[in-house]
Short mmCIF file of C-alpha atoms in Angstrom, two decimals:
data_model
loop_
_atom_site.label_atom_id
_atom_site.label_comp_id
_atom_site.label_asym_id
_atom_site.label_seq_id
_atom_site.Cartn_x
_atom_site.Cartn_y
_atom_site.Cartn_z
CA MET Y 567 -0.15 0.05 -0.09
CA ALA Y 568 1.39 3.34 -1.08
CA ASN Y 569 2.57 5.74 1.74
CA PRO Y 570 3.08 9.00 0.22
CA SER Y 571 4.69 10.46 3.57
CA LEU Y 572 7.88 8.45 2.71
CA MET Y 573 8.38 10.68 -0.67
CA ASP Y 574 9.47 13.34 1.92
CA ASP Y 575 11.83 11.00 3.97
CA PRO Y 576 15.25 10.86 2.90
CA SER Y 577 15.97 8.07 5.22
CA SER Y 578 13.65 6.17 3.27
CA VAL Y 579 15.34 4.09 0.27
CA ILE Y 580 14.22 1.70 -2.65
CA ILE Y 581 16.57 -0.33 -4.30
CA ILE Y 582 15.60 -2.20 -7.35
CA GLY Y 583 17.35 -5.34 -7.82
CA ALA Y 584 18.74 -7.83 -5.13
CA GLY Y 585 22.04 -9.00 -7.43
CA ILE Y 586 25.33 -8.28 -5.73
CA ALA Y 587 24.97 -4.63 -6.57
CA GLY Y 588 21.36 -4.07 -4.98
CA LEU Y 589 22.33 -6.17 -1.99
CA SER Y 590 25.74 -4.18 -1.39
CA THR Y 591 23.83 -1.04 -1.81
CA GLY Y 592 21.34 -2.30 0.80
CA VAL Y 593 24.27 -3.43 3.58
CA TYR Y 594 25.84 0.19 3.30
CA ALA Y 595 22.78 2.11 2.93
CA GLN Y 596 21.56 0.26 6.22
CA ARG Y 597 24.84 0.74 7.94
CA ASN Y 598 24.53 4.24 7.18
CA GLY Y 599 21.19 5.04 8.98
CA TYR Y 600 18.97 4.88 5.76
CA GLN Y 601 16.17 2.27 6.09
CA SER Y 602 16.17 0.33 2.58
CA ARG Y 603 14.10 -2.30 1.11
CA ILE Y 604 14.65 -4.36 -2.11
CA TYR Y 605 12.22 -5.43 -4.66
CA GLU Y 606 13.49 -8.23 -6.79
CA MET Y 607 11.48 -10.12 -9.68
CA HIS Y 608 13.12 -13.30 -8.84
CA ASN Y 609 12.65 -15.48 -6.05
CA LEU Y 610 16.48 -15.72 -5.01
CA PRO Y 611 19.03 -13.27 -4.31
CA GLY Y 612 22.25 -12.83 -6.54
CA GLY Y 613 20.66 -11.79 -9.91
CA LEU Y 614 23.41 -12.82 -12.34
CA MET Y 615 25.50 -14.36 -9.37
CA THR Y 616 23.48 -17.51 -9.01
CA ALA Y 617 23.40 -21.06 -9.84
CA TRP Y 618 20.25 -23.75 -10.25
CA LYS Y 619 19.82 -27.50 -9.60
CA ARG Y 620 19.24 -30.33 -11.83
CA LYS Y 621 18.98 -33.97 -11.10
CA GLY Y 622 21.55 -33.41 -7.80
CA TYR Y 623 23.89 -31.50 -10.08
CA THR Y 624 24.29 -27.79 -9.46
CA ILE Y 625 25.10 -25.51 -12.52
CA ASP Y 626 26.94 -22.58 -11.40
CA GLY Y 627 25.81 -19.34 -13.81
CA CYS Y 628 28.77 -17.04 -12.51
CA ILE Y 629 31.90 -17.54 -10.42
CA HIS Y 630 35.18 -19.10 -11.74
CA TRP Y 631 37.03 -16.73 -9.65
CA LEU Y 632 36.81 -13.97 -7.07
CA SER Y 633 39.43 -11.28 -7.41
CA TYR Y 634 40.85 -9.87 -4.31
CA SER Y 635 40.50 -13.57 -2.43
CA ASN Y 636 43.35 -13.29 -0.50
CA PRO Y 637 42.23 -12.07 3.30
CA THR Y 638 45.86 -9.99 3.39
CA LEU Y 639 45.25 -7.77 0.42
CA GLY Y 640 43.13 -4.39 0.60
CA GLY Y 641 40.61 -5.36 -1.90
CA TYR Y 642 39.63 -8.34 0.36
CA LYS Y 643 38.00 -5.51 2.77
CA MET Y 644 34.99 -5.00 -0.19
CA TRP Y 645 34.17 -8.80 0.51
CA ASP Y 646 33.98 -8.40 4.39
CA ASP Y 647 31.88 -5.29 4.23
CA ILE Y 648 29.28 -7.17 2.76
CA GLY Y 649 30.02 -10.60 4.21
CA LEU Y 650 30.48 -12.22 0.86
CA VAL Y 651 32.84 -14.82 2.16
CA GLU Y 652 32.15 -15.21 5.70
CA ASP Y 653 33.52 -18.97 6.57
CA ALA Y 654 33.94 -19.46 2.85
CA LYS Y 655 36.89 -21.91 1.58
CA ILE Y 656 38.51 -20.74 -0.75
CA PHE Y 657 40.39 -22.95 -3.48
CA ASP Y 658 43.57 -21.46 -5.01
CA PRO Y 659 44.30 -23.21 -8.41
CA GLU Y 660 47.79 -24.02 -9.38
CA LEU Y 661 46.83 -23.79 -13.26
CA PHE Y 662 44.27 -21.03 -13.99
CA THR Y 663 43.24 -22.41 -17.91
CA ILE Y 664 44.32 -24.30 -20.43
CA ILE Y 665 44.19 -23.53 -24.32
CA GLU Y 666 44.43 -26.54 -26.37
CA GLY Y 667 45.98 -25.75 -30.00
CA GLN Y 668 46.47 -28.50 -32.77
CA GLN Y 669 48.88 -31.33 -33.04
CA GLY Y 670 48.06 -31.89 -29.32
CA GLN Y 671 50.05 -28.63 -28.23
CA SER Y 672 48.55 -26.80 -25.44
CA VAL Y 673 49.16 -23.32 -23.56
CA ASN Y 674 48.82 -23.83 -19.91
CA PHE Y 675 48.28 -20.56 -17.64
CA TYR Y 676 50.00 -21.17 -14.35
CA SER Y 677 49.29 -19.21 -11.47
CA ASP Y 678 52.71 -18.67 -10.42
CA VAL Y 679 54.20 -16.09 -13.02
CA ASN Y 680 57.43 -17.79 -12.79
CA ARG Y 681 56.24 -21.40 -13.64
CA LEU Y 682 53.83 -19.39 -16.63
CA GLU Y 683 57.13 -17.50 -17.92
CA ALA Y 684 58.97 -20.73 -18.32
CA HIS Y 685 56.48 -22.56 -19.83
CA LEU Y 686 56.06 -19.91 -22.40
CA LEU Y 687 59.35 -19.52 -23.33
CA GLU Y 688 59.61 -22.97 -23.86
CA LEU Y 689 56.80 -23.06 -26.17
CA ALA Y 690 58.09 -20.15 -28.12
CA PRO Y 691 61.67 -19.14 -27.67
CA GLU Y 692 61.51 -16.82 -30.55
CA ASP Y 693 59.32 -14.38 -28.59
CA ARG Y 694 61.54 -14.14 -25.68
CA LYS Y 695 61.35 -10.32 -25.87
CA THR Y 696 57.26 -10.30 -25.65
CA ILE Y 697 56.93 -13.09 -22.81
CA ARG Y 698 59.21 -11.49 -20.54
CA SER Y 699 57.47 -8.18 -21.09
CA ILE Y 700 54.16 -9.63 -20.13
CA CYS Y 701 55.56 -11.57 -16.82
CA ALA Y 702 57.38 -8.20 -15.84
CA ALA Y 703 54.11 -6.55 -16.32
CA ILE Y 704 52.48 -9.04 -14.06
CA ARG Y 705 55.14 -8.86 -11.34
CA ALA Y 706 54.69 -5.33 -11.18
CA PHE Y 707 50.72 -5.48 -11.59
CA ALA Y 708 50.90 -8.09 -8.31
CA ARG Y 709 52.82 -5.70 -6.19
CA ILE Y 710 49.83 -3.21 -6.54
CA ASP Y 711 47.19 -3.42 -3.89
CA PRO Y 712 44.70 -0.87 -4.12
CA ASP Y 713 42.53 -0.52 -0.88
CA LEU Y 714 39.00 -0.75 -3.18
CA SER Y 715 37.25 -0.52 0.25
CA THR Y 716 37.53 3.32 0.03
CA GLY Y 717 35.82 3.67 -3.00
CA MET Y 718 37.21 7.28 -3.57
CA SER Y 719 37.35 7.04 -7.38
CA GLU Y 720 34.47 6.42 -9.71
CA ASN Y 721 37.22 4.44 -11.70
CA LEU Y 722 38.72 0.78 -10.77
CA PHE Y 723 42.19 2.43 -13.09
CA ASP Y 724 42.51 5.35 -11.08
CA MET Y 725 42.57 3.56 -7.86
CA VAL Y 726 44.98 1.47 -9.24
CA ARG Y 727 47.12 3.99 -10.22
CA ALA Y 728 46.50 5.56 -6.75
CA ALA Y 729 48.49 2.54 -5.25
CA PRO Y 730 51.70 3.11 -3.86
CA ALA Y 731 53.63 0.29 -6.05
CA ALA Y 732 52.03 1.95 -9.31
CA LEU Y 733 54.55 4.22 -9.97
CA ALA Y 734 56.93 1.62 -11.04
CA ALA Y 735 54.24 -0.44 -12.93
CA MET Y 736 53.07 2.72 -14.76
CA PRO Y 737 55.00 1.97 -18.41
CA TYR Y 738 53.09 -1.23 -18.32
CA LEU Y 739 49.99 0.19 -17.45
CA ARG Y 740 50.26 2.70 -20.44
CA LYS Y 741 51.46 0.13 -22.77
CA TYR Y 742 49.41 -2.61 -22.07
CA GLY Y 743 46.28 -0.03 -21.11
CA ALA Y 744 46.18 0.89 -24.76
CA MET Y 745 45.99 -2.60 -26.22
CA THR Y 746 43.32 -5.14 -26.88
CA MET Y 747 43.62 -8.83 -26.60
CA ARG Y 748 43.62 -8.78 -30.38
CA ASP Y 749 46.65 -6.48 -30.38
CA LEU Y 750 48.45 -8.46 -27.43
CA GLY Y 751 47.92 -11.72 -29.80
CA LYS Y 752 49.90 -9.99 -32.53
CA GLU Y 753 53.11 -9.32 -30.82
CA PHE Y 754 53.54 -13.10 -30.90
CA SER Y 755 55.20 -14.43 -33.90
CA ASN Y 756 54.57 -18.03 -32.64
CA PRO Y 757 51.81 -19.21 -34.21
CA LEU Y 758 49.80 -21.26 -31.30
CA LEU Y 759 50.61 -18.14 -28.81
CA ARG Y 760 49.36 -15.20 -31.19
CA GLU Y 761 46.06 -17.41 -31.57
CA THR Y 762 45.91 -18.29 -27.57
CA PHE Y 763 46.45 -14.40 -27.09
CA GLU Y 764 44.12 -13.17 -29.79
CA LYS Y 765 40.95 -15.63 -28.63
CA MET Y 766 41.31 -16.52 -25.29
CA TRP Y 767 39.27 -13.55 -24.08
CA TYR Y 768 37.16 -11.16 -26.06
CA PRO Y 769 39.27 -9.74 -28.69
CA ASP Y 770 38.33 -5.90 -28.22
CA MET Y 771 38.67 -6.70 -24.33
CA SER Y 772 41.55 -4.55 -23.06
CA ALA Y 773 44.93 -6.68 -22.23
CA LEU Y 774 44.79 -5.31 -18.90
CA GLY Y 775 42.10 -7.24 -17.80
CA LEU Y 776 44.10 -10.74 -18.42
CA LEU Y 777 47.08 -9.34 -16.89
CA PHE Y 778 45.77 -8.24 -13.79
CA THR Y 779 43.78 -11.43 -13.61
CA LEU Y 780 47.22 -13.42 -13.86
CA SER Y 781 48.89 -10.63 -11.25
CA MET Y 782 45.95 -11.76 -8.85
CA LEU Y 783 46.48 -15.43 -9.10
CA HIS Y 784 50.15 -14.88 -8.52
CA ASN Y 785 49.45 -13.40 -5.45
CA ARG Y 786 46.53 -16.15 -4.48
CA ALA Y 787 43.91 -13.62 -5.00
CA ALA Y 788 41.74 -14.82 -7.43
CA GLY Y 789 40.58 -18.33 -5.86
CA TYR Y 790 37.57 -20.25 -6.10
CA VAL Y 791 34.56 -19.80 -3.48
CA ILE Y 792 33.89 -23.71 -2.82
CA GLY Y 793 30.03 -23.86 -3.10
CA GLY Y 794 30.10 -21.57 -5.82
CA SER Y 795 27.90 -18.48 -6.75
CA LEU Y 796 24.53 -18.91 -4.62
CA PRO Y 797 25.85 -19.47 -1.10
CA MET Y 798 27.69 -16.12 -1.71
CA ALA Y 799 24.36 -14.55 -2.61
CA HIS Y 800 22.67 -15.87 0.39
CA ALA Y 801 25.64 -14.97 2.77
CA VAL Y 802 25.05 -11.24 1.45
CA GLU Y 803 21.47 -11.53 1.78
CA LYS Y 804 21.73 -12.61 5.42
CA ARG Y 805 24.09 -9.73 5.98
CA TYR Y 806 21.49 -7.08 4.63
CA CYS Y 807 18.55 -9.05 6.70
CA ASP Y 808 20.80 -9.09 9.52
CA LEU Y 809 21.46 -4.97 9.58
CA GLY Y 810 17.58 -4.78 9.09
CA GLY Y 811 16.73 -4.38 5.42
CA LYS Y 812 13.96 -6.05 3.89
CA ILE Y 813 13.86 -7.74 0.19
CA HIS Y 814 10.31 -8.16 -1.04
CA TYR Y 815 10.91 -11.25 -3.57
CA GLY Y 816 8.75 -11.97 -6.70
CA CYS Y 817 7.84 -8.21 -6.99
CA ARG Y 818 8.71 -6.77 -10.84
CA VAL Y 819 9.21 -3.08 -10.93
CA GLU Y 820 7.19 -1.71 -13.96
CA GLU Y 821 7.73 1.97 -13.34
CA ILE Y 822 9.96 4.30 -11.66
CA LEU Y 823 7.44 7.19 -10.21
CA VAL Y 824 8.77 10.63 -10.80
CA GLU Y 825 7.17 13.96 -9.44
CA ASP Y 826 8.34 17.37 -9.96
CA GLY Y 827 11.91 16.03 -11.39
CA ARG Y 828 12.41 13.81 -8.11
CA ALA Y 829 11.87 10.22 -7.87
CA VAL Y 830 9.44 9.29 -5.17
CA GLY Y 831 8.95 5.88 -5.32
CA VAL Y 832 7.94 2.92 -7.95
CA ARG Y 833 4.94 0.96 -9.29
CA LEU Y 834 4.81 -3.05 -9.34
CA GLU Y 835 3.97 -5.25 -11.80
CA ASP Y 836 0.32 -5.76 -9.65
CA GLY Y 837 -0.18 -2.35 -9.75
CA ARG Y 838 1.07 -1.64 -6.26
CA VAL Y 839 2.61 1.63 -5.52
CA GLU Y 840 5.63 2.08 -3.10
CA ASN Y 841 7.32 5.07 -2.15
CA ALA Y 842 10.71 6.27 -0.86
CA GLY Y 843 12.53 9.37 -0.73
CA THR Y 844 15.11 7.96 -2.77
CA VAL Y 845 15.24 5.25 -5.48
CA ILE Y 846 18.38 3.44 -6.66
CA SER Y 847 18.59 0.87 -9.68
CA ALA Y 848 20.33 -2.00 -9.55
CA ALA Y 849 18.69 -3.72 -12.07
CA ASP Y 850 19.31 -3.53 -16.18
CA GLY Y 851 20.58 -0.28 -17.55
CA TYR Y 852 18.58 -0.03 -20.48
CA THR Y 853 15.33 -1.41 -18.67
CA THR Y 854 15.99 1.30 -16.27
CA ILE Y 855 16.63 4.41 -18.16
CA TYR Y 856 14.17 3.53 -21.33
CA LYS Y 857 11.42 1.57 -19.75
CA MET Y 858 11.18 2.34 -15.77
CA LEU Y 859 11.60 5.71 -16.70
CA GLY Y 860 10.24 6.03 -20.30
CA GLY Y 861 13.70 7.67 -21.67
CA ARG Y 862 12.65 10.87 -19.96
CA PHE Y 863 15.74 11.66 -18.68
CA ILE Y 864 18.90 11.38 -20.73
CA ASP Y 865 21.52 13.07 -22.50
CA ASP Y 866 24.44 12.43 -24.57
CA ALA Y 867 26.37 11.02 -21.97
CA VAL Y 868 23.53 8.49 -20.83
CA LYS Y 869 22.78 7.55 -24.34
CA GLU Y 870 26.50 6.83 -25.22
CA PRO Y 871 27.10 3.49 -24.07
CA TYR Y 872 23.79 2.08 -25.13
CA GLU Y 873 24.82 3.30 -28.62
CA LYS Y 874 28.51 2.96 -29.08
CA PHE Y 875 29.91 0.80 -26.35
CA VAL Y 876 30.25 -3.04 -26.62
CA ILE Y 877 28.34 -5.50 -24.47
CA PHE Y 878 29.92 -8.35 -23.06
CA PRO Y 879 27.93 -11.11 -25.64
CA PRO Y 880 25.30 -13.65 -24.71
CA LEU Y 881 25.93 -16.73 -23.79
CA ILE Y 882 24.29 -20.57 -24.57
CA TYR Y 883 25.31 -22.26 -21.26
CA ILE Y 884 25.11 -26.12 -21.50
CA GLY Y 885 25.32 -27.90 -17.85
CA LEU Y 886 26.40 -31.90 -17.79
CA GLY Y 887 25.98 -34.16 -15.11
CA VAL Y 888 28.40 -37.06 -15.65
CA ASN Y 889 28.31 -40.37 -13.58
CA GLN Y 890 32.05 -40.35 -13.59
CA GLU Y 891 34.68 -38.61 -12.04
CA ILE Y 892 37.16 -36.48 -14.45
CA PRO Y 893 40.33 -36.43 -12.34
CA GLU Y 894 42.36 -34.69 -15.26
CA PRO Y 895 43.17 -31.81 -15.74
CA TYR Y 896 41.91 -31.11 -11.67
CA GLY Y 897 41.48 -27.58 -10.51
CA VAL Y 898 41.40 -25.94 -13.84
CA THR Y 899 39.33 -22.81 -12.34
CA GLY Y 900 39.45 -21.04 -15.51
CA GLY Y 901 38.25 -23.60 -17.81
CA VAL Y 902 39.67 -25.64 -20.38
CA ASN Y 903 39.42 -24.02 -23.84
CA ILE Y 904 39.25 -27.12 -26.42
CA MET Y 905 39.82 -26.79 -30.12
CA LEU Y 906 37.34 -28.62 -32.29
CA SER Y 907 38.95 -30.19 -35.27
CA ASP Y 908 35.26 -30.83 -36.38
CA PRO Y 909 33.26 -27.50 -35.66
CA ILE Y 910 29.68 -27.64 -34.82
CA THR Y 911 26.96 -25.09 -35.78
CA VAL Y 912 24.59 -23.39 -33.24
CA ALA Y 913 22.19 -20.71 -33.66
CA GLY Y 914 23.59 -20.25 -37.36
CA GLU Y 915 27.15 -19.82 -36.33
CA THR Y 916 30.09 -22.11 -36.67
CA ILE Y 917 31.78 -22.78 -33.06
CA ASP Y 918 35.31 -23.93 -33.74
CA ARG Y 919 36.25 -23.79 -29.81
CA LEU Y 920 34.36 -24.95 -26.55
CA ASP Y 921 35.19 -23.21 -23.18
CA VAL Y 922 34.62 -26.44 -20.78
CA MET Y 923 34.59 -25.76 -16.88
CA ILE Y 924 35.03 -29.23 -15.15
CA TYR Y 925 34.09 -29.12 -11.55
CA ASN Y 926 36.15 -31.51 -10.31
CA PHE Y 927 37.47 -29.60 -7.53
CA ASP Y 928 34.22 -28.64 -5.86
CA PRO Y 929 32.92 -31.57 -4.33
CA LEU Y 930 29.57 -29.30 -3.17
CA LEU Y 931 28.15 -29.53 -6.80
CA ALA Y 932 27.78 -32.74 -7.76
CA PRO Y 933 27.28 -36.33 -5.74
CA ALA Y 934 30.25 -38.25 -5.16
CA GLY Y 935 31.74 -40.06 -7.91
CA LYS Y 936 30.21 -37.70 -10.21
CA THR Y 937 31.35 -34.22 -12.17
CA VAL Y 938 29.55 -31.30 -13.17
CA LEU Y 939 30.43 -29.84 -16.53
CA ASN Y 940 29.76 -26.05 -17.83
CA VAL Y 941 30.24 -25.26 -21.40
CA ALA Y 942 29.53 -22.01 -22.67
CA PHE Y 943 30.16 -19.82 -25.69
CA PRO Y 944 29.00 -16.53 -27.39
CA THR Y 945 25.77 -17.01 -29.45
CA SER Y 946 23.06 -14.64 -31.02
CA TYR Y 947 20.55 -12.90 -28.98
CA THR Y 948 18.34 -12.07 -31.70
CA TYR Y 949 18.36 -15.94 -32.98
CA TRP Y 950 17.12 -17.27 -30.00
CA LYS Y 951 14.63 -14.01 -29.21
CA GLU Y 952 12.62 -14.80 -32.52
CA LEU Y 953 13.10 -18.37 -31.86
CA TYR Y 954 11.42 -18.33 -28.46
CA SER Y 955 8.13 -17.64 -29.56
CA GLU Y 956 8.13 -21.07 -31.33
CA SER Y 957 8.51 -23.44 -28.31
CA GLU Y 958 9.00 -26.56 -30.20
CA ARG Y 959 11.65 -25.25 -32.59
CA TYR Y 960 13.62 -23.38 -29.47
CA GLU Y 961 13.39 -26.96 -27.33
CA ALA Y 962 14.46 -28.63 -30.53
CA GLU Y 963 17.61 -26.12 -31.39
CA LYS Y 964 18.82 -26.34 -27.38
CA GLN Y 965 18.67 -30.21 -27.74
CA ALA Y 966 20.74 -30.17 -31.06
CA ALA Y 967 23.16 -27.80 -29.53
CA ALA Y 968 23.57 -30.27 -26.44
CA ILE Y 969 23.91 -33.01 -28.54
CA ALA Y 970 26.80 -31.38 -30.61
CA VAL Y 971 28.46 -30.51 -27.64
CA ILE Y 972 28.53 -33.84 -25.70
CA ASP Y 973 29.74 -35.44 -28.76
CA ARG Y 974 32.94 -33.28 -29.01
CA LEU Y 975 33.45 -33.69 -25.35
CA ASP Y 976 33.21 -37.55 -26.08
CA ARG Y 977 35.77 -37.22 -28.51
CA ARG Y 978 38.14 -35.23 -25.91
CA PHE Y 979 37.17 -37.56 -22.89
CA PRO Y 980 36.23 -40.79 -24.55
CA GLY Y 981 33.27 -42.77 -22.84
CA LEU Y 982 31.80 -39.35 -21.48
CA ALA Y 983 28.51 -39.26 -23.64
CA GLN Y 984 27.71 -42.69 -21.96
CA LYS Y 985 27.87 -41.28 -18.78
CA VAL Y 986 25.80 -38.18 -19.20
CA GLU Y 987 22.87 -38.40 -16.99
CA MET Y 988 21.71 -34.35 -16.72
CA VAL Y 989 21.50 -31.91 -19.37
CA ASP Y 990 20.48 -28.27 -18.96
CA VAL Y 991 20.56 -25.73 -21.78
CA ALA Y 992 20.37 -22.17 -20.89
CA THR Y 993 20.30 -19.52 -23.86
CA PRO Y 994 20.20 -15.31 -23.66
CA VAL Y 995 16.29 -15.66 -23.15
CA THR Y 996 17.00 -17.52 -20.34
CA PHE Y 997 19.30 -14.79 -18.88
CA GLU Y 998 17.06 -12.05 -20.06
CA ARG Y 999 13.76 -13.62 -18.27
CA TYR Y 1000 15.34 -14.19 -15.12
CA THR Y 1001 17.55 -10.98 -14.64
CA GLY Y 1002 16.30 -8.58 -17.06
CA ASN Y 1003 19.71 -8.34 -18.80
CA TRP Y 1004 19.71 -5.96 -21.81
CA GLN Y 1005 20.27 -8.71 -24.87
CA GLY Y 1006 20.94 -11.35 -22.47
CA SER Y 1007 24.48 -9.70 -21.52
CA PHE Y 1008 25.69 -11.84 -18.55
CA GLU Y 1009 28.35 -8.55 -17.53
CA GLY Y 1010 27.52 -5.53 -19.24
CA TRP Y 1011 30.09 -3.18 -20.89
CA ILE Y 1012 33.27 -5.07 -22.16
CA PRO Y 1013 36.25 -2.96 -20.73
CA THR Y 1014 38.00 -1.90 -23.74
CA PRO Y 1015 41.30 0.44 -23.89
CA ALA Y 1016 38.66 2.92 -25.06
CA THR Y 1017 36.14 2.39 -21.86
CA LEU Y 1018 38.40 1.05 -19.61
CA MET Y 1019 38.60 4.54 -18.11
CA LYS Y 1020 35.53 5.74 -19.07
CA GLN Y 1021 33.21 7.34 -15.88
CA LEU Y 1022 29.78 6.63 -16.47
CA PRO Y 1023 26.94 8.71 -14.77
CA LYS Y 1024 25.14 7.21 -11.59
CA THR Y 1025 22.72 9.94 -12.06
CA LEU Y 1026 20.46 11.18 -14.62
CA PRO Y 1027 19.91 14.48 -16.07
CA GLY Y 1028 16.60 16.26 -14.70
CA LEU Y 1029 15.98 13.48 -11.93
CA THR Y 1030 16.91 14.47 -8.11
CA ASN Y 1031 17.01 11.52 -5.51
CA PHE Y 1032 17.75 8.81 -8.21
CA TYR Y 1033 20.79 6.64 -8.37
CA MET Y 1034 22.14 3.68 -10.52
CA VAL Y 1035 24.67 1.19 -9.56
CA GLY Y 1036 26.30 -2.00 -10.95
CA GLN Y 1037 27.49 -3.26 -13.98
CA TRP Y 1038 25.82 -0.57 -16.17
CA VAL Y 1039 27.72 2.00 -14.84
CA GLN Y 1040 31.08 1.23 -14.87
CA PRO Y 1041 32.63 -1.30 -17.79
CA GLY Y 1042 34.09 -4.35 -16.77
CA GLY Y 1043 31.45 -6.11 -15.09
CA GLY Y 1044 31.80 -8.68 -12.26
CA LEU Y 1045 31.52 -8.81 -8.46
CA PRO Y 1046 33.87 -5.65 -7.77
CA THR Y 1047 31.86 -3.85 -9.77
CA GLY Y 1048 28.78 -3.97 -7.87
CA VAL Y 1049 30.53 -3.35 -4.64
CA MET Y 1050 32.37 -0.68 -5.53
CA THR Y 1051 29.48 1.40 -7.33
CA ALA Y 1052 27.22 0.09 -4.15
CA GLN Y 1053 29.75 2.31 -1.80
CA GLN Y 1054 29.89 5.23 -4.09
CA VAL Y 1055 26.49 6.07 -4.47
CA VAL Y 1056 25.97 5.42 -0.63
CA LYS Y 1057 28.62 8.02 -0.42
CA MET Y 1058 26.76 10.18 -2.49
CA LEU Y 1059 23.82 9.85 -0.29
CA CYS Y 1060 25.37 10.58 2.86
CA LYS Y 1061 27.24 13.46 1.13
CA ARG Y 1062 23.66 15.09 -0.37
CA ASP Y 1063 22.53 14.20 3.87
CA LYS Y 1064 25.55 15.72 5.22
CA LYS Y 1065 26.59 12.79 7.02
CA LYS Y 1066 29.67 10.74 7.40
CA PHE Y 1067 29.68 7.73 5.31
CA ARG Y 1068 30.35 4.69 7.98
CA ARG Y 1069 31.96 1.49 5.86
#
């Protein structure tokens, strides 16, 4: 029931979405004396940080590694703030990812940079100069320990530059910050390494993303949280509720209500009106701006990302439950990238590589003696969206994709196909249905060299008492983005209300 008196109460805050950004915003809001409540369209917390069960197997839809997972580093304070990893067990991999190439050759990305350097030099001694430079950059970045809990900057890159050790790393920050993964691949003359670096992540993505991840792995600060995504979401949910916050599940926000240029509440899908002195959207950016607010509060800065930036492409996500142990390769938390000598066609596109997560290092995701695998690769949102209206064809296409993937995995792991007892296929439409994410993207904007340092507005022109948090207001996505933008916005609230921010 609407309560108009809350419209003038600055301590009353509505948060749209119970993903990591929304939950984190709620935690900081409660700590600073605000009375917040979250409206979430799904029946679970976490948003994209989620998992689901099928036939006793858990399919994790998010976490591969957690940045700043080492408690000795400053970045870990973020997770302390929101209770993300309280009492959690962290698995630190010796081998992060494997890129399998032709003629049985593979590139192993070891967590230890010394071991990685020796391996790359053995594979491609002709690229010694490039390999030495990359590994020197990883070592330099490993010495940078930004205190992300301060939330002083709008921008991760600025916070990294402010760290004391960044001075020595500055030449590498400039060099690799200007490079895409495609550019980095071209630094190599060895065909295997050239293809590996060009294709292991998104070609337009800044090379800094990979090198910083490798530096955190070297510091044992990019570990995997045993149990995966959903327990972490529930941990933050608990922290928020323990602080007095309220979450209303199954409540989709249809409209953000505005009076005299200020946000005053929301209208839910069932017609109910809920009022508050401040509205913060942790929901999908496009939906927030163009649907919930009807595109009324925009300027060139607001429009630019949706017209020019590159999004993380939507995925088809295939979960497999296998009635056998798959002991090797063990503990590869970044997945195994398998080259297909016989490519498959899915949604009209040729797929010549499969990224396979083999969760043999997490005993909580599958029954004893069994293994869960996830296979994900980019696909066309438009194709699946149009097909969704024809349910029989939609389901048939999903089944065909799974059959093709199982067949290729059986060639890599002989006998696997006969042991598959669970198959689950999620498409971009699945992600859109459960999270509302624009075009089914799983992580917002790709951090390219052009957008890596871009500061996106957390407010909208002509609208007061309204803010946005999460992956659509900071390129790069991931869990740190959610927590950092949450802290930044609650600091903005405290400044507005002349209060001292409390972490």
